[in-house]
Tab-separated table of C-alpha atoms in Angstrom:
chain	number	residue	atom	x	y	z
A	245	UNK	CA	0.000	0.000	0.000
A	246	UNK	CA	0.872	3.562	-0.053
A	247	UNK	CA	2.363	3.103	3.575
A	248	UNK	CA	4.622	0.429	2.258
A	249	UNK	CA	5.652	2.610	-0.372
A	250	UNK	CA	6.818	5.344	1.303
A	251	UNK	CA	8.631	3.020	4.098
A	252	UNK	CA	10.615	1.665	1.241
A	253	UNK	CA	11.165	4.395	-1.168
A	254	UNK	CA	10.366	4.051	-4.870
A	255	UNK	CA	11.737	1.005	-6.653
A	256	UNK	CA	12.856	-0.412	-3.101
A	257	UNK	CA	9.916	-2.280	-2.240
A	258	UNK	CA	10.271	-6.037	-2.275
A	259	UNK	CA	6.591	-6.842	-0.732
A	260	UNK	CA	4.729	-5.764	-3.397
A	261	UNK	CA	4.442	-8.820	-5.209
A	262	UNK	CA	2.740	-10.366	-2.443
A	263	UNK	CA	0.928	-8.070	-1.730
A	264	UNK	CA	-0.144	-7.625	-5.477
A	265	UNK	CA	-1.048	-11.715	-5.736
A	266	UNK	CA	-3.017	-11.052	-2.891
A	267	UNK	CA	-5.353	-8.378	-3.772
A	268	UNK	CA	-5.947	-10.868	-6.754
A	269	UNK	CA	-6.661	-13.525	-4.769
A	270	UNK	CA	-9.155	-11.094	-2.720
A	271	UNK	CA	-10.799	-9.612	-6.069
A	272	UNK	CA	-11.384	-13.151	-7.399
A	273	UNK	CA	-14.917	-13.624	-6.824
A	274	UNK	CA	-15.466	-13.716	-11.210
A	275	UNK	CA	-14.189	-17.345	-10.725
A	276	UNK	CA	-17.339	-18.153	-8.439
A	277	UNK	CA	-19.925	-16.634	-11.029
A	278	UNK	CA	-22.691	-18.938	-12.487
A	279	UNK	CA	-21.549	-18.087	-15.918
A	280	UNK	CA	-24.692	-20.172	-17.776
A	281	UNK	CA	-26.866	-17.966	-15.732
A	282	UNK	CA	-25.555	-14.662	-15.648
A	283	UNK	CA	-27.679	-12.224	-17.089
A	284	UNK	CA	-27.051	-8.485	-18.256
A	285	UNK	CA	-29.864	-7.289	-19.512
A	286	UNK	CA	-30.036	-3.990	-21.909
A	287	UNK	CA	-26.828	-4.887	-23.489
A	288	UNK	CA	-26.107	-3.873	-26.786
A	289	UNK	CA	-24.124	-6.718	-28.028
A	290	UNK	CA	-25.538	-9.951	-26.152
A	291	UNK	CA	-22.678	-11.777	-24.244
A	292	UNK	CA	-20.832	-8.560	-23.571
A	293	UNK	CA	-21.844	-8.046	-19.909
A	294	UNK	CA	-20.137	-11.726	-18.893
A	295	UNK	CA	-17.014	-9.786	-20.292
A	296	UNK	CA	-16.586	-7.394	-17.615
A	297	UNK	CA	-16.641	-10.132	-14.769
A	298	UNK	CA	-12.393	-11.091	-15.312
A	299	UNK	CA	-9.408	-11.522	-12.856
A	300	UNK	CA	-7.910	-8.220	-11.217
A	301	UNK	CA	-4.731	-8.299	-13.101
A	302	UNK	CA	-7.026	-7.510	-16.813
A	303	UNK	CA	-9.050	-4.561	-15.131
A	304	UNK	CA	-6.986	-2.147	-17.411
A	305	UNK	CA	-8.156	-3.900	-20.910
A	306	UNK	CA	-9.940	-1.433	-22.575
A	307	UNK	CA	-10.710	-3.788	-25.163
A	308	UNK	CA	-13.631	-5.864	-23.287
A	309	UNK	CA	-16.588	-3.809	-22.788
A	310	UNK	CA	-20.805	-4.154	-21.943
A	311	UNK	CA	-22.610	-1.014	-23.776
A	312	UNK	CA	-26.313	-0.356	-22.784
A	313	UNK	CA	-28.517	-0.554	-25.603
A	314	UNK	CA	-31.920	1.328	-26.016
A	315	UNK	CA	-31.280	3.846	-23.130
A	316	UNK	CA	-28.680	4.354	-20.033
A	317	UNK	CA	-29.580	1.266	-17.887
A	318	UNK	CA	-27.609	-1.587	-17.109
A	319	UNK	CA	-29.262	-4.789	-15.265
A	320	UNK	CA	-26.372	-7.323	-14.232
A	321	UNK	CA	-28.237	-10.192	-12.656
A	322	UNK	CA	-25.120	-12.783	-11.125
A	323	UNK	CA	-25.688	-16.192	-9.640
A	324	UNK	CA	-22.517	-17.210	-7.689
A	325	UNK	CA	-21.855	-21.253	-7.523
A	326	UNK	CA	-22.069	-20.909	-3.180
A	327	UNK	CA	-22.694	-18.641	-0.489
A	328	UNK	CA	-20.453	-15.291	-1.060
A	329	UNK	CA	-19.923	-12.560	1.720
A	330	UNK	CA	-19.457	-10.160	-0.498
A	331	UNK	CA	-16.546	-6.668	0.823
A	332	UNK	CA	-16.483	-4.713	-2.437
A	333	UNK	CA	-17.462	-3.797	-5.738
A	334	UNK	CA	-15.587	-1.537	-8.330
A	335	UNK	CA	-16.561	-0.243	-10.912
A	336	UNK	CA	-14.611	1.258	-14.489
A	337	UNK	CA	-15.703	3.186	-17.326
A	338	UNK	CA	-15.107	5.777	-19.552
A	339	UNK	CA	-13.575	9.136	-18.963
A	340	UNK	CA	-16.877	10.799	-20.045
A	341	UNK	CA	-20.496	10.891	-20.308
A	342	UNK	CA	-20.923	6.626	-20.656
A	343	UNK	CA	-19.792	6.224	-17.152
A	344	UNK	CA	-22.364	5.091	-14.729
A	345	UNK	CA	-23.140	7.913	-12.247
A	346	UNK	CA	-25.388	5.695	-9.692
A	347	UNK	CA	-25.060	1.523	-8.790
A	348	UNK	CA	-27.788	0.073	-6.642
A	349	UNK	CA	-26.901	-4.040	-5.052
A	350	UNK	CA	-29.729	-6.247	-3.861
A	351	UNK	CA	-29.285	-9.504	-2.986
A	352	UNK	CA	-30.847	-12.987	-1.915
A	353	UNK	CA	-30.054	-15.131	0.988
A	354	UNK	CA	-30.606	-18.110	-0.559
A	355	UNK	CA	-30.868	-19.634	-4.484
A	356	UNK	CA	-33.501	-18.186	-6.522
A	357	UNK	CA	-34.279	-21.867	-7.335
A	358	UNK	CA	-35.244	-22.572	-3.955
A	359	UNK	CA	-37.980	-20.180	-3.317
A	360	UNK	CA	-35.972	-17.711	-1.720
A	361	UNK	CA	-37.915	-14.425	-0.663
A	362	UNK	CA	-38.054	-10.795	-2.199
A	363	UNK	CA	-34.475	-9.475	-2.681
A	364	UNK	CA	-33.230	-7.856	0.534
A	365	UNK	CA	-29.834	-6.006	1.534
A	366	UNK	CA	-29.905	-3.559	-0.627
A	367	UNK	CA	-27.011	-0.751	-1.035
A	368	UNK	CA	-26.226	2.119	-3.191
A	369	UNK	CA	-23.510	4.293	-4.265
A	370	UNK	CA	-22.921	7.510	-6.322
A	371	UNK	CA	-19.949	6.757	-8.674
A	372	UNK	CA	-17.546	9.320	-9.586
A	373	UNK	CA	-16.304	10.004	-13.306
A	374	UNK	CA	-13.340	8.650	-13.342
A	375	UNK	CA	-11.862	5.904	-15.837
A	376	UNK	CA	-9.481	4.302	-13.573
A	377	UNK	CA	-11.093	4.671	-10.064
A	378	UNK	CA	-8.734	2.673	-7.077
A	379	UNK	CA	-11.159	3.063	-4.222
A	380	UNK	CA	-13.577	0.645	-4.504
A	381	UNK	CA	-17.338	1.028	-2.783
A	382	UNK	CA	-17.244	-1.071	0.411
A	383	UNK	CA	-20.490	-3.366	1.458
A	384	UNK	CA	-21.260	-3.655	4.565
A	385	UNK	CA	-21.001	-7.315	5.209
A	386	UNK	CA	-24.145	-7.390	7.475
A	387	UNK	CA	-26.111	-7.279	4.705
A	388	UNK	CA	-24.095	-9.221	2.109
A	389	UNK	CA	-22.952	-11.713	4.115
A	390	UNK	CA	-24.969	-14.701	2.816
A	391	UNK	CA	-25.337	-14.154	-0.849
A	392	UNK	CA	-26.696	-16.981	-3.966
A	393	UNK	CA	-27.500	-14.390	-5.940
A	394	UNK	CA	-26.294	-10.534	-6.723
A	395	UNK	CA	-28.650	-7.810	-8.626
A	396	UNK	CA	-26.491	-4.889	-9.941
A	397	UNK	CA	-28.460	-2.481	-11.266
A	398	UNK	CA	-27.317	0.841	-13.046
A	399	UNK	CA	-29.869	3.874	-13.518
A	400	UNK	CA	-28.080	6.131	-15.213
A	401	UNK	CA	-24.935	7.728	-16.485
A	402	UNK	CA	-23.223	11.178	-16.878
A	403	UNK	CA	-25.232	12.235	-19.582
A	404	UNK	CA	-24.722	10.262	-22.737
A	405	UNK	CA	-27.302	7.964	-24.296
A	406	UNK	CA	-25.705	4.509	-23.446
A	407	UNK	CA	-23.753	3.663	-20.834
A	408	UNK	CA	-20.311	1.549	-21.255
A	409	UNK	CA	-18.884	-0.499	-18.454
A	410	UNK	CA	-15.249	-1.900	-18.733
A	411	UNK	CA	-14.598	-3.557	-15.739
A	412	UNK	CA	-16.835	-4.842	-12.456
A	413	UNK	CA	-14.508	-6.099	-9.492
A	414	UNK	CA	-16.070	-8.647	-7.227
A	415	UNK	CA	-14.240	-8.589	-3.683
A	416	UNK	CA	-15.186	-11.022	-0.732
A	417	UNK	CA	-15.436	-14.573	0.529
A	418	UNK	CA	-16.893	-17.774	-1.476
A	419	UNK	CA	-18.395	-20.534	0.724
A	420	UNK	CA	-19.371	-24.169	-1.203
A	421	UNK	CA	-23.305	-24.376	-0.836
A	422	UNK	CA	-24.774	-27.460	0.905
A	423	UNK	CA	-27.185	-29.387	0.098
A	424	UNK	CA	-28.153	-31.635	3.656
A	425	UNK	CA	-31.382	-30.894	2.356
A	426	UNK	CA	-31.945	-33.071	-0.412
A	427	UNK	CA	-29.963	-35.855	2.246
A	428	UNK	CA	-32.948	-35.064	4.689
A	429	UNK	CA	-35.708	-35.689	2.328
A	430	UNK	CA	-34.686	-39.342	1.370
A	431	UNK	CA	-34.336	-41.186	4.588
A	432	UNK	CA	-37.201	-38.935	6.354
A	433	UNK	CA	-39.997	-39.254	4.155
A	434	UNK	CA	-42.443	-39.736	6.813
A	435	UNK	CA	-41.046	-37.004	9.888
A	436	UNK	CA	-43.314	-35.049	11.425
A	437	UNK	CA	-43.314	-31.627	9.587
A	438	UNK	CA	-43.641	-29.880	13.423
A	439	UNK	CA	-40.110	-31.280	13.908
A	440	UNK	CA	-38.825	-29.417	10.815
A	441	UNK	CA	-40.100	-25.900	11.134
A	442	UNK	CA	-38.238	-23.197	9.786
A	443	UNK	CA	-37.418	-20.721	12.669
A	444	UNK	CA	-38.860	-17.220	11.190
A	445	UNK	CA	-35.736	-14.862	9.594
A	446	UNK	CA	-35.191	-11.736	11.094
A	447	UNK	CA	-33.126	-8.931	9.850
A	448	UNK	CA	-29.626	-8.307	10.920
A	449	UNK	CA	-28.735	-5.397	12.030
A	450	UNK	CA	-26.128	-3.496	10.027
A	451	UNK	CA	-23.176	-2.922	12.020
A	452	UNK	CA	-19.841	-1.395	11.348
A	453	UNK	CA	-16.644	-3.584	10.495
């Protein structure tokens, strides 16, 4: 980091590839993405939004791109292949009026395929214009701390008519889903459904990390 730098002096600092491999490692949440379900919908050219979900090292290829079609909203519907508790999102675009201006997250608790509940957790951000941004917008894990299944949703823009999206950055944790479920079902085919009631979900509340 910037401390690290300064400690060593320019050139000097022999940490950096660690540290480097590690911020990979942290921003590698595109590996645990659905891909046969994703869904980005509005996209000019259809395929394009899977493009922007790649490993931290290609965040500066200018060459991969989504581009909204009919007006300035981007939909990025993302199944992950677990449970993700999800730290961070950033987000790159163009120096000018195709940036996004505004990013909205919702997300589920559990698989859509499951019968999961209304979207809840939801978060926002104003994003600045910048094409090479290096903060990234922090969630607070309280509310994304059990995720299946990630809405990203993208009002508007700066102005332009479409908006263009070059890279989205996925930080967090991945956890393997279970499935004790199905397991429960085959040798307990007769149980007493009073022994197997759901205990009702309450929200958490938000706190600070």
């Amino acid at each position: 980091g910037a401390v690290a730098a300064m400690a060593h002096g320019p050139g000097r600092c022999r940490c950096c590839g660690a540290e480097a491999e590690e911020r990979g490692a942290a921003w590698a949440l595109h590996l645990r993405i659905d891909r046969q379900r994703l869904q980005c919908l509005n996209e000019r050219t259809e395929g394009s939004g899977a493009l922007v979900f790649r490993a931290w090292e290609q965040r500066g290829d200018r060459t991969q791109f989504v581009e909204s079609d009919d007006d300035e909203e981007l939909l990025f519907n993302i199944p992950f292949t677990g449970s993700v508790k999800l730290k961070g999102v950033l987000v790159m675009g163009e120096d000018d009026g195709t940036h996004p201006a505004e990013m909205r997250l919702s997300s589920c608790p559990q698989p859509p395929d499951r019968g999961a509940g209304r979207p809840w957790g939801c978060g926002g951000a104003v994003l600045e214009q910048q094409p090479r941004p290096q903060r990234a917008f922090p969630c607070r894990i309280a509310r994304f701390s059990n995720v299946y299944h990630l809405s990203m949703h993208f009002p508007k823009n700066f102005g332009a008519e479409t908006t263009k999206i070059f890279y989205i950055g996925l930080k967090g944790e991945w956890t393997e889903a279970h499935r004790h479920e199905v397991t429960i079902c085959t040798y307990e085919a007769s149980a007493n459904p009073a022994d197997h009631r759901l205990p009702h979900s309450s929200p958490q509340t938000p706190f600070i990390s």
